[in-house]
PDB file of N, CA and C in Angstrom:
ATOM      1  N   UNK Q   1      26.207 -65.553 193.268  1.00  0.00           N
ATOM      2  CA  UNK Q   1      25.717 -65.573 192.025  1.00  0.00           C
ATOM      3  C   UNK Q   1      26.204 -67.543 192.358  1.00  0.00           C
ATOM      4  N   UNK Q   2      25.648 -68.796 192.795  1.00  0.00           N
ATOM      5  CA  UNK Q   2      26.426 -69.605 192.396  1.00  0.00           C
ATOM      6  C   UNK Q   2      26.276 -70.407 191.178  1.00  0.00           C
ATOM      7  N   UNK Q   3      26.896 -71.372 190.391  1.00  0.00           N
ATOM      8  CA  UNK Q   3      26.476 -72.335 189.207  1.00  0.00           C
ATOM      9  C   UNK Q   3      26.797 -73.641 189.707  1.00  0.00           C
ATOM     10  N   UNK Q   4      25.603 -74.874 189.516  1.00  0.00           N
ATOM     11  CA  UNK Q   4      25.446 -76.030 189.440  1.00  0.00           C
ATOM     12  C   UNK Q   4      25.660 -76.989 188.180  1.00  0.00           C
ATOM     13  N   UNK Q   5      26.099 -77.612 187.926  1.00  0.00           N
ATOM     14  CA  UNK Q   5      26.511 -78.409 187.241  1.00  0.00           C
ATOM     15  C   UNK Q   5      26.414 -80.323 187.870  1.00  0.00           C
ATOM     16  N   UNK Q   6      26.167 -81.041 186.869  1.00  0.00           N
ATOM     17  CA  UNK Q   6      25.731 -82.228 186.902  1.00  0.00           C
ATOM     18  C   UNK Q   6      24.284 -83.004 187.215  1.00  0.00           C
ATOM     19  N   UNK Q   7      23.485 -82.698 187.365  1.00  0.00           N
ATOM     20  CA  UNK Q   7      22.393 -82.314 187.666  1.00  0.00           C
ATOM     21  C   UNK Q   7      21.939 -83.265 186.940  1.00  0.00           C
ATOM     22  N   UNK Q   8      20.015 -83.961 187.284  1.00  0.00           N
ATOM     23  CA  UNK Q   8      19.537 -84.598 186.252  1.00  0.00           C
ATOM     24  C   UNK Q   8      18.262 -83.567 186.480  1.00  0.00           C
ATOM     25  N   UNK Q   9      17.529 -84.271 185.120  1.00  0.00           N
ATOM     26  CA  UNK Q   9      15.836 -82.964 184.972  1.00  0.00           C
ATOM     27  C   UNK Q   9      14.894 -83.486 186.058  1.00  0.00           C
ATOM     28  N   UNK Q  10      15.113 -84.601 186.280  1.00  0.00           N
ATOM     29  CA  UNK Q  10      14.501 -84.777 187.878  1.00  0.00           C
ATOM     30  C   UNK Q  10      15.221 -84.959 189.163  1.00  0.00           C
ATOM     31  N   UNK Q  11      15.612 -84.657 189.445  1.00  0.00           N
ATOM     32  CA  UNK Q  11      17.090 -83.902 190.559  1.00  0.00           C
ATOM     33  C   UNK Q  11      16.601 -82.381 190.983  1.00  0.00           C
ATOM     34  N   UNK Q  12      16.959 -81.789 189.422  1.00  0.00           N
ATOM     35  CA  UNK Q  12      17.132 -80.260 189.498  1.00  0.00           C
ATOM     36  C   UNK Q  12      14.925 -80.467 190.071  1.00  0.00           C
ATOM     37  N   UNK Q  13      14.635 -80.520 189.500  1.00  0.00           N
ATOM     38  CA  UNK Q  13      12.795 -80.111 189.925  1.00  0.00           C
ATOM     39  C   UNK Q  13      12.946 -80.430 191.026  1.00  0.00           C
ATOM     40  N   UNK Q  14      13.474 -82.056 191.304  1.00  0.00           N
ATOM     41  CA  UNK Q  14      12.863 -82.651 193.113  1.00  0.00           C
ATOM     42  C   UNK Q  14      13.798 -80.822 194.013  1.00  0.00           C
ATOM     43  N   UNK Q  15      14.607 -80.896 193.842  1.00  0.00           N
ATOM     44  CA  UNK Q  15      15.543 -79.601 194.091  1.00  0.00           C
ATOM     45  C   UNK Q  15      14.493 -77.842 194.380  1.00  0.00           C
ATOM     46  N   UNK Q  16      14.416 -77.749 193.206  1.00  0.00           N
ATOM     47  CA  UNK Q  16      13.487 -76.931 193.194  1.00  0.00           C
ATOM     48  C   UNK Q  16      12.078 -76.976 194.196  1.00  0.00           C
ATOM     49  N   UNK Q  17      11.521 -78.233 194.137  1.00  0.00           N
ATOM     50  CA  UNK Q  17      10.524 -77.888 194.851  1.00  0.00           C
ATOM     51  C   UNK Q  17      10.649 -78.348 195.850  1.00  0.00           C
ATOM     52  N   UNK Q  18      11.648 -78.316 196.465  1.00  0.00           N
ATOM     53  CA  UNK Q  18      12.298 -78.425 198.192  1.00  0.00           C
ATOM     54  C   UNK Q  18      12.872 -76.879 198.410  1.00  0.00           C
ATOM     55  N   UNK Q  19      13.525 -76.215 197.752  1.00  0.00           N
ATOM     56  CA  UNK Q  19      14.383 -74.765 197.489  1.00  0.00           C
ATOM     57  C   UNK Q  19      12.780 -74.200 198.009  1.00  0.00           C
ATOM     58  N   UNK Q  20      11.845 -74.085 197.183  1.00  0.00           N
ATOM     59  CA  UNK Q  20      10.846 -73.223 197.226  1.00  0.00           C
ATOM     60  C   UNK Q  20       9.597 -73.399 198.687  1.00  0.00           C
ATOM     61  N   UNK Q  21       9.750 -75.153 198.952  1.00  0.00           N
ATOM     62  CA  UNK Q  21       9.009 -74.813 200.111  1.00  0.00           C
ATOM     63  C   UNK Q  21       9.797 -74.694 201.410  1.00  0.00           C
ATOM     64  N   UNK Q  22      11.292 -75.058 201.454  1.00  0.00           N
ATOM     65  CA  UNK Q  22      12.168 -74.460 202.307  1.00  0.00           C
ATOM     66  C   UNK Q  22      11.854 -73.069 202.683  1.00  0.00           C
ATOM     67  N   UNK Q  23      12.090 -72.428 201.196  1.00  0.00           N
ATOM     68  CA  UNK Q  23      11.784 -70.655 201.842  1.00  0.00           C
ATOM     69  C   UNK Q  23      10.643 -70.374 202.177  1.00  0.00           C
ATOM     70  N   UNK Q  24       9.471 -70.902 201.697  1.00  0.00           N
ATOM     71  CA  UNK Q  24       8.266 -70.273 202.416  1.00  0.00           C
ATOM     72  C   UNK Q  24       7.996 -70.569 203.601  1.00  0.00           C
ATOM     73  N   UNK Q  25       9.094 -71.451 204.320  1.00  0.00           N
ATOM     74  CA  UNK Q  25       8.920 -72.375 205.537  1.00  0.00           C
ATOM     75  C   UNK Q  25       9.846 -70.549 206.095  1.00  0.00           C
ATOM     76  N   UNK Q  26      10.527 -70.754 205.293  1.00  0.00           N
ATOM     77  CA  UNK Q  26      11.613 -69.332 205.968  1.00  0.00           C
ATOM     78  C   UNK Q  26      11.356 -68.239 206.248  1.00  0.00           C
ATOM     79  N   UNK Q  27      10.169 -67.758 205.415  1.00  0.00           N
ATOM     80  CA  UNK Q  27       9.371 -66.881 205.225  1.00  0.00           C
ATOM     81  C   UNK Q  27       9.132 -66.255 207.244  1.00  0.00           C
ATOM     82  N   UNK Q  28       8.204 -67.304 207.231  1.00  0.00           N
ATOM     83  CA  UNK Q  28       7.312 -67.500 208.044  1.00  0.00           C
ATOM     84  C   UNK Q  28       8.154 -67.308 209.560  1.00  0.00           C
ATOM     85  N   UNK Q  29       8.867 -68.749 209.923  1.00  0.00           N
ATOM     86  CA  UNK Q  29      10.267 -68.314 210.938  1.00  0.00           C
ATOM     87  C   UNK Q  29      11.459 -67.977 210.859  1.00  0.00           C
ATOM     88  N   UNK Q  30      12.147 -67.062 209.778  1.00  0.00           N
ATOM     89  CA  UNK Q  30      12.904 -65.900 209.830  1.00  0.00           C
ATOM     90  C   UNK Q  30      13.961 -67.157 209.228  1.00  0.00           C
ATOM     91  N   UNK Q  31      15.065 -66.376 209.040  1.00  0.00           N
ATOM     92  CA  UNK Q  31      16.530 -67.002 208.367  1.00  0.00           C
ATOM     93  C   UNK Q  31      17.627 -67.455 209.417  1.00  0.00           C
ATOM     94  N   UNK Q  32      17.925 -68.851 208.828  1.00  0.00           N
ATOM     95  CA  UNK Q  32      19.108 -69.289 209.768  1.00  0.00           C
ATOM     96  C   UNK Q  32      20.392 -67.950 209.822  1.00  0.00           C
ATOM     97  N   UNK Q  33      21.012 -68.547 211.436  1.00  0.00           N
ATOM     98  CA  UNK Q  33      22.305 -67.758 210.970  1.00  0.00           C
ATOM     99  C   UNK Q  33      22.951 -67.526 209.742  1.00  0.00           C
ATOM    100  N   UNK Q  34      23.449 -65.872 209.348  1.00  0.00           N
ATOM    101  CA  UNK Q  34      24.232 -65.863 208.579  1.00  0.00           C
ATOM    102  C   UNK Q  34      23.489 -65.116 207.267  1.00  0.00           C
ATOM    103  N   UNK Q  35      22.219 -65.892 207.065  1.00  0.00           N
ATOM    104  CA  UNK Q  35      21.361 -65.416 206.032  1.00  0.00           C
ATOM    105  C   UNK Q  35      20.921 -64.601 206.399  1.00  0.00           C
ATOM    106  N   UNK Q  36      20.980 -63.550 207.574  1.00  0.00           N
ATOM    107  CA  UNK Q  36      19.117 -62.739 207.724  1.00  0.00           C
ATOM    108  C   UNK Q  36      19.562 -61.789 207.144  1.00  0.00           C
ATOM    109  N   UNK Q  37      20.675 -61.166 205.978  1.00  0.00           N
ATOM    110  CA  UNK Q  37      20.627 -60.369 205.393  1.00  0.00           C
ATOM    111  C   UNK Q  37      19.973 -60.219 203.970  1.00  0.00           C
ATOM    112  N   UNK Q  38      19.522 -61.367 203.678  1.00  0.00           N
ATOM    113  CA  UNK Q  38      18.846 -62.097 202.412  1.00  0.00           C
ATOM    114  C   UNK Q  38      17.887 -61.212 202.137  1.00  0.00           C
ATOM    115  N   UNK Q  39      17.964 -60.684 200.522  1.00  0.00           N
ATOM    116  CA  UNK Q  39      16.223 -59.904 201.053  1.00  0.00           C
ATOM    117  C   UNK Q  39      15.543 -60.348 199.659  1.00  0.00           C
ATOM    118  N   UNK Q  40      16.510 -60.995 198.528  1.00  0.00           N
ATOM    119  CA  UNK Q  40      15.556 -61.922 197.723  1.00  0.00           C
ATOM    120  C   UNK Q  40      16.796 -63.228 197.449  1.00  0.00           C
ATOM    121  N   UNK Q  41      15.813 -64.114 196.527  1.00  0.00           N
ATOM    122  CA  UNK Q  41      16.504 -65.409 196.081  1.00  0.00           C
ATOM    123  C   UNK Q  41      15.882 -65.705 194.570  1.00  0.00           C
ATOM    124  N   UNK Q  42      17.098 -65.733 193.524  1.00  0.00           N
ATOM    125  CA  UNK Q  42      16.167 -65.847 192.568  1.00  0.00           C
ATOM    126  C   UNK Q  42      17.312 -67.689 191.913  1.00  0.00           C
ATOM    127  N   UNK Q  43      16.149 -68.982 191.311  1.00  0.00           N
ATOM    128  CA  UNK Q  43      17.049 -69.522 190.975  1.00  0.00           C
ATOM    129  C   UNK Q  43      16.672 -70.011 190.033  1.00  0.00           C
ATOM    130  N   UNK Q  44      17.016 -70.698 188.799  1.00  0.00           N
ATOM    131  CA  UNK Q  44      17.386 -70.964 187.559  1.00  0.00           C
ATOM    132  C   UNK Q  44      17.824 -72.183 186.838  1.00  0.00           C
ATOM    133  N   UNK Q  45      17.147 -72.811 186.245  1.00  0.00           N
ATOM    134  CA  UNK Q  45      18.004 -74.347 185.641  1.00  0.00           C
ATOM    135  C   UNK Q  45      17.492 -74.283 184.044  1.00  0.00           C
ATOM    136  N   UNK Q  46      17.970 -75.196 184.107  1.00  0.00           N
ATOM    137  CA  UNK Q  46      18.619 -75.640 182.589  1.00  0.00           C
ATOM    138  C   UNK Q  46      18.313 -77.353 182.493  1.00  0.00           C
ATOM    139  N   UNK Q  47      17.112 -77.965 182.947  1.00  0.00           N
ATOM    140  CA  UNK Q  47      16.489 -79.643 182.461  1.00  0.00           C
ATOM    141  C   UNK Q  47      17.618 -80.839 181.907  1.00  0.00           C
ATOM    142  N   UNK Q  48      17.822 -79.605 180.286  1.00  0.00           N
ATOM    143  CA  UNK Q  48      18.575 -80.686 179.539  1.00  0.00           C
ATOM    144  C   UNK Q  48      19.712 -80.739 179.363  1.00  0.00           C
ATOM    145  N   UNK Q  49      21.102 -79.427 179.867  1.00  0.00           N
ATOM    146  CA  UNK Q  49      21.742 -79.527 180.344  1.00  0.00           C
ATOM    147  C   UNK Q  49      22.345 -79.632 181.757  1.00  0.00           C
ATOM    148  N   UNK Q  50      21.556 -79.923 182.739  1.00  0.00           N
ATOM    149  CA  UNK Q  50      21.494 -80.550 184.324  1.00  0.00           C
ATOM    150  C   UNK Q  50      22.441 -79.838 184.737  1.00  0.00           C
ATOM    151  N   UNK Q  51      21.759 -78.142 184.461  1.00  0.00           N
ATOM    152  CA  UNK Q  51      22.780 -77.124 185.287  1.00  0.00           C
ATOM    153  C   UNK Q  51      21.123 -75.934 186.317  1.00  0.00           C
ATOM    154  N   UNK Q  52      22.163 -75.895 186.576  1.00  0.00           N
ATOM    155  CA  UNK Q  52      20.947 -74.325 187.666  1.00  0.00           C
ATOM    156  C   UNK Q  52      21.950 -73.172 187.876  1.00  0.00           C
ATOM    157  N   UNK Q  53      21.332 -71.850 188.489  1.00  0.00           N
ATOM    158  CA  UNK Q  53      21.844 -70.508 189.232  1.00  0.00           C
ATOM    159  C   UNK Q  53      21.488 -70.804 189.812  1.00  0.00           C
ATOM    160  N   UNK Q  54      21.736 -70.097 191.047  1.00  0.00           N
ATOM    161  CA  UNK Q  54      20.753 -69.562 192.100  1.00  0.00           C
ATOM    162  C   UNK Q  54      21.764 -67.755 192.633  1.00  0.00           C
ATOM    163  N   UNK Q  55      20.860 -67.545 192.256  1.00  0.00           N
ATOM    164  CA  UNK Q  55      20.982 -65.801 192.732  1.00  0.00           C
ATOM    165  C   UNK Q  55      20.734 -65.126 194.026  1.00  0.00           C
ATOM    166  N   UNK Q  56      21.391 -64.956 195.054  1.00  0.00           N
ATOM    167  CA  UNK Q  56      20.823 -64.536 196.045  1.00  0.00           C
ATOM    168  C   UNK Q  56      21.413 -63.241 196.508  1.00  0.00           C
ATOM    169  N   UNK Q  57      20.921 -62.318 196.993  1.00  0.00           N
ATOM    170  CA  UNK Q  57      20.493 -60.584 196.959  1.00  0.00           C
ATOM    171  C   UNK Q  57      20.754 -60.087 198.502  1.00  0.00           C
ATOM    172  N   UNK Q  58      21.024 -59.376 199.041  1.00  0.00           N
ATOM    173  CA  UNK Q  58      21.493 -58.766 199.711  1.00  0.00           C
ATOM    174  C   UNK Q  58      21.872 -56.969 199.753  1.00  0.00           C
ATOM    175  N   UNK Q  59      21.837 -56.485 200.973  1.00  0.00           N
ATOM    176  CA  UNK Q  59      21.763 -55.023 200.849  1.00  0.00           C
ATOM    177  C   UNK Q  59      22.816 -54.189 200.963  1.00  0.00           C
ATOM    178  N   UNK Q  60      24.009 -55.221 201.688  1.00  0.00           N
ATOM    179  CA  UNK Q  60      24.947 -54.291 202.089  1.00  0.00           C
ATOM    180  C   UNK Q  60      26.057 -56.069 201.806  1.00  0.00           C
ATOM    181  N   UNK Q  61      27.293 -55.078 201.120  1.00  0.00           N
ATOM    182  CA  UNK Q  61      28.322 -56.258 201.735  1.00  0.00           C
ATOM    183  C   UNK Q  61      28.649 -57.091 202.776  1.00  0.00           C
ATOM    184  N   UNK Q  62      28.994 -56.552 203.672  1.00  0.00           N
ATOM    185  CA  UNK Q  62      28.589 -57.708 204.684  1.00  0.00           C
ATOM    186  C   UNK Q  62      28.038 -58.780 204.683  1.00  0.00           C
ATOM    187  N   UNK Q  63      26.780 -58.223 204.533  1.00  0.00           N
ATOM    188  CA  UNK Q  63      25.389 -59.786 204.509  1.00  0.00           C
ATOM    189  C   UNK Q  63      25.990 -60.846 203.750  1.00  0.00           C
ATOM    190  N   UNK Q  64      25.861 -60.174 201.724  1.00  0.00           N
ATOM    191  CA  UNK Q  64      26.907 -60.517 201.587  1.00  0.00           C
ATOM    192  C   UNK Q  64      27.597 -61.634 201.708  1.00  0.00           C
ATOM    193  N   UNK Q  65      28.727 -60.712 202.122  1.00  0.00           N
ATOM    194  CA  UNK Q  65      30.073 -62.131 202.864  1.00  0.00           C
ATOM    195  C   UNK Q  65      29.086 -63.138 203.946  1.00  0.00           C
ATOM    196  N   UNK Q  66      28.635 -62.416 204.921  1.00  0.00           N
ATOM    197  CA  UNK Q  66      28.284 -63.931 205.952  1.00  0.00           C
ATOM    198  C   UNK Q  66      27.101 -64.969 205.085  1.00  0.00           C
ATOM    199  N   UNK Q  67      26.583 -64.517 204.103  1.00  0.00           N
ATOM    200  CA  UNK Q  67      25.655 -65.678 203.494  1.00  0.00           C
ATOM    201  C   UNK Q  67      26.420 -65.820 202.425  1.00  0.00           C
ATOM    202  N   UNK Q  68      27.118 -65.388 202.283  1.00  0.00           N
ATOM    203  CA  UNK Q  68      28.214 -66.621 201.695  1.00  0.00           C
ATOM    204  C   UNK Q  68      29.016 -68.176 202.129  1.00  0.00           C
ATOM    205  N   UNK Q  69      29.232 -67.400 203.226  1.00  0.00           N
ATOM    206  CA  UNK Q  69      29.807 -68.213 204.335  1.00  0.00           C
ATOM    207  C   UNK Q  69      28.931 -69.331 204.835  1.00  0.00           C
ATOM    208  N   UNK Q  70      28.139 -68.760 204.626  1.00  0.00           N
ATOM    209  CA  UNK Q  70      26.841 -69.942 205.504  1.00  0.00           C
ATOM    210  C   UNK Q  70      26.252 -70.383 204.326  1.00  0.00           C
ATOM    211  N   UNK Q  71      26.529 -70.044 203.105  1.00  0.00           N
ATOM    212  CA  UNK Q  71      26.110 -70.985 201.750  1.00  0.00           C
ATOM    213  C   UNK Q  71      26.814 -71.995 201.826  1.00  0.00           C
ATOM    214  N   UNK Q  72      28.711 -71.848 201.587  1.00  0.00           N
ATOM    215  CA  UNK Q  72      29.768 -72.645 201.364  1.00  0.00           C
ATOM    216  C   UNK Q  72      29.214 -73.575 202.653  1.00  0.00           C
ATOM    217  N   UNK Q  73      28.993 -73.539 203.571  1.00  0.00           N
ATOM    218  CA  UNK Q  73      28.593 -74.734 204.103  1.00  0.00           C
ATOM    219  C   UNK Q  73      27.599 -76.104 204.092  1.00  0.00           C
ATOM    220  N   UNK Q  74      26.724 -75.671 202.475  1.00  0.00           N
ATOM    221  CA  UNK Q  74      24.990 -76.574 202.982  1.00  0.00           C
ATOM    222  C   UNK Q  74      25.881 -77.234 201.576  1.00  0.00           C
ATOM    223  N   UNK Q  75      25.113 -78.708 201.275  1.00  0.00           N
ATOM    224  CA  UNK Q  75      25.680 -79.135 200.130  1.00  0.00           C
ATOM    225  C   UNK Q  75      24.085 -79.725 199.541  1.00  0.00           C
ATOM    226  N   UNK Q  76      24.247 -79.526 198.019  1.00  0.00           N
ATOM    227  CA  UNK Q  76      23.073 -79.661 197.809  1.00  0.00           C
ATOM    228  C   UNK Q  76      22.604 -80.753 197.340  1.00  0.00           C
ATOM    229  N   UNK Q  77      21.504 -81.691 197.357  1.00  0.00           N
ATOM    230  CA  UNK Q  77      21.124 -82.913 197.215  1.00  0.00           C
ATOM    231  C   UNK Q  77      21.318 -83.108 196.368  1.00  0.00           C
ATOM    232  N   UNK Q  78      21.429 -84.543 196.135  1.00  0.00           N
ATOM    233  CA  UNK Q  78      21.883 -85.931 195.651  1.00  0.00           C
ATOM    234  C   UNK Q  78      20.631 -85.594 193.909  1.00  0.00           C
ATOM    235  N   UNK Q  79      21.694 -85.227 192.949  1.00  0.00           N
ATOM    236  CA  UNK Q  79      20.615 -85.669 191.573  1.00  0.00           C
ATOM    237  C   UNK Q  79      20.225 -84.085 191.101  1.00  0.00           C
ATOM    238  N   UNK Q  80      21.572 -83.000 191.841  1.00  0.00           N
ATOM    239  CA  UNK Q  80      20.504 -81.388 191.405  1.00  0.00           C
ATOM    240  C   UNK Q  80      21.925 -80.542 191.322  1.00  0.00           C
ATOM    241  N   UNK Q  81      22.922 -81.754 190.688  1.00  0.00           N
ATOM    242  CA  UNK Q  81      24.681 -81.615 191.036  1.00  0.00           C
ATOM    243  C   UNK Q  81      25.716 -81.201 192.106  1.00  0.00           C
ATOM    244  N   UNK Q  82      26.167 -80.162 191.341  1.00  0.00           N
ATOM    245  CA  UNK Q  82      27.256 -79.809 192.245  1.00  0.00           C
ATOM    246  C   UNK Q  82      27.472 -78.543 191.581  1.00  0.00           C
ATOM    247  N   UNK Q  83      27.996 -77.379 192.963  1.00  0.00           N
ATOM    248  CA  UNK Q  83      28.763 -76.447 193.053  1.00  0.00           C
ATOM    249  C   UNK Q  83      29.965 -76.329 192.166  1.00  0.00           C
ATOM    250  N   UNK Q  84      30.093 -75.173 191.302  1.00  0.00           N
ATOM    251  CA  UNK Q  84      30.968 -75.475 189.850  1.00  0.00           C
ATOM    252  C   UNK Q  84      31.776 -73.705 190.448  1.00  0.00           C
ATOM    253  N   UNK Q  85      30.851 -73.346 190.679  1.00  0.00           N
ATOM    254  CA  UNK Q  85      31.510 -71.325 190.916  1.00  0.00           C
ATOM    255  C   UNK Q  85      30.489 -71.236 191.361  1.00  0.00           C
ATOM    256  N   UNK Q  86      31.165 -70.757 191.864  1.00  0.00           N
ATOM    257  CA  UNK Q  86      30.169 -69.056 193.114  1.00  0.00           C
ATOM    258  C   UNK Q  86      31.534 -67.838 192.769  1.00  0.00           C
ATOM    259  N   UNK Q  87      30.686 -66.321 192.883  1.00  0.00           N
ATOM    260  CA  UNK Q  87      30.841 -65.549 192.646  1.00  0.00           C
ATOM    261  C   UNK Q  87      29.842 -64.546 193.158  1.00  0.00           C
ATOM    262  N   UNK Q  88      30.889 -62.898 193.721  1.00  0.00           N
ATOM    263  CA  UNK Q  88      29.798 -62.127 194.450  1.00  0.00           C
ATOM    264  C   UNK Q  88      29.438 -60.683 193.258  1.00  0.00           C
ATOM    265  N   UNK Q  89      28.738 -59.669 193.291  1.00  0.00           N
ATOM    266  CA  UNK Q  89      28.349 -59.207 191.959  1.00  0.00           C
ATOM    267  C   UNK Q  89      27.730 -58.257 192.827  1.00  0.00           C
ATOM    268  N   UNK Q  90      28.027 -56.912 192.144  1.00  0.00           N
ATOM    269  CA  UNK Q  90      27.335 -55.810 192.202  1.00  0.00           C
ATOM    270  C   UNK Q  90      26.375 -55.917 191.292  1.00  0.00           C
ATOM    271  N   UNK Q  91      24.730 -55.642 191.892  1.00  0.00           N
ATOM    272  CA  UNK Q  91      23.692 -55.352 191.128  1.00  0.00           C
ATOM    273  C   UNK Q  91      23.395 -53.602 190.745  1.00  0.00           C
ATOM    274  N   UNK Q  92      24.002 -53.707 189.156  1.00  0.00           N
ATOM    275  CA  UNK Q  92      24.117 -52.191 188.406  1.00  0.00           C
ATOM    276  C   UNK Q  92      22.793 -51.351 188.469  1.00  0.00           C
ATOM    277  N   UNK Q  93      21.425 -52.349 187.585  1.00  0.00           N
ATOM    278  CA  UNK Q  93      20.600 -52.220 187.257  1.00  0.00           C
ATOM    279  C   UNK Q  93      19.256 -53.368 187.439  1.00  0.00           C
ATOM    280  N   UNK Q  94      18.127 -52.997 187.847  1.00  0.00           N
ATOM    281  CA  UNK Q  94      17.539 -53.867 187.857  1.00  0.00           C
ATOM    282  C   UNK Q  94      15.931 -53.522 187.745  1.00  0.00           C
ATOM    283  N   UNK Q  95      15.922 -52.901 186.524  1.00  0.00           N
ATOM    284  CA  UNK Q  95      14.576 -52.893 186.181  1.00  0.00           C
ATOM    285  C   UNK Q  95      13.287 -53.289 185.432  1.00  0.00           C
ATOM    286  N   UNK Q  96      12.310 -53.654 185.820  1.00  0.00           N
ATOM    287  CA  UNK Q  96      11.261 -54.166 185.689  1.00  0.00           C
ATOM    288  C   UNK Q  96      10.290 -53.688 184.079  1.00  0.00           C
ATOM    289  N   UNK Q  97      10.316 -54.338 183.008  1.00  0.00           N
ATOM    290  CA  UNK Q  97      10.209 -53.323 182.387  1.00  0.00           C
ATOM    291  C   UNK Q  97       8.732 -53.889 181.814  1.00  0.00           C
ATOM    292  N   UNK Q  98       7.812 -54.615 182.445  1.00  0.00           N
ATOM    293  CA  UNK Q  98       6.575 -54.398 182.246  1.00  0.00           C
ATOM    294  C   UNK Q  98       5.781 -53.179 182.836  1.00  0.00           C
TER     295      UNK Q  98
END
């Protein structure tokens, strides 16, 4: 999980549009080195606060560490804020309540 702060509503919206397009392209071409183990991506933003969260899911701890290393080398685009924290968590429950 990574947390971003200091973004603008417009910058966050633009980043989410870019991210959605990039993820769609990666589905067809394959993930770049270090991210091959990523199984799910969830992104959330709070426009009024200029903050965002990125949740990246992997099946194993090794894949998670590789993804973390690869993502550490990436910089968010202007207006979407800066990464202020990141951490690795083990998912204990993932229930669809519908």
